XYZ file of C-alpha atoms in Angstrom:
39
model
C 85.599 152.799 129.558
C 87.460 156.833 129.180
C 90.927 156.469 130.143
C 92.839 159.600 132.235
C 94.803 162.057 130.736
C 98.388 161.679 131.682
C 101.024 164.833 132.435
C 104.515 164.253 132.139
C 107.469 167.094 133.394
C 110.065 167.762 130.396
C 112.540 165.570 131.651
C 109.864 161.945 131.609
C 109.466 163.831 127.691
C 113.343 163.415 127.397
C 113.369 159.950 128.805
C 110.646 158.583 126.975
C 112.221 159.931 123.549
C 115.782 157.594 124.756
C 114.063 154.220 125.344
C 114.088 152.005 122.599
C 110.705 150.781 120.901
C 110.638 147.921 123.285
C 111.121 150.190 126.093
C 108.778 152.283 125.337
C 106.367 149.863 124.609
C 106.522 148.518 128.162
C 106.650 151.752 129.541
C 102.930 152.459 127.157
C 101.500 148.571 129.002
C 101.809 149.884 132.282
C 100.396 153.838 132.132
C 97.535 152.055 130.577
C 97.431 149.903 133.668
C 97.806 152.398 135.925
C 95.053 155.094 133.831
C 92.686 152.021 133.748
C 92.705 151.107 137.793
C 92.339 154.834 138.957
C 89.925 156.270 141.127
């Protein structure tokens, strides 16, 4: 299954860079789940 591209705002990119590896992994998990269930 091909997933959707996710665009992020510069503020979000800054926030993502500030996260620990564990927290970034959590974000990634939820973004993938959202992309898998997008319509």
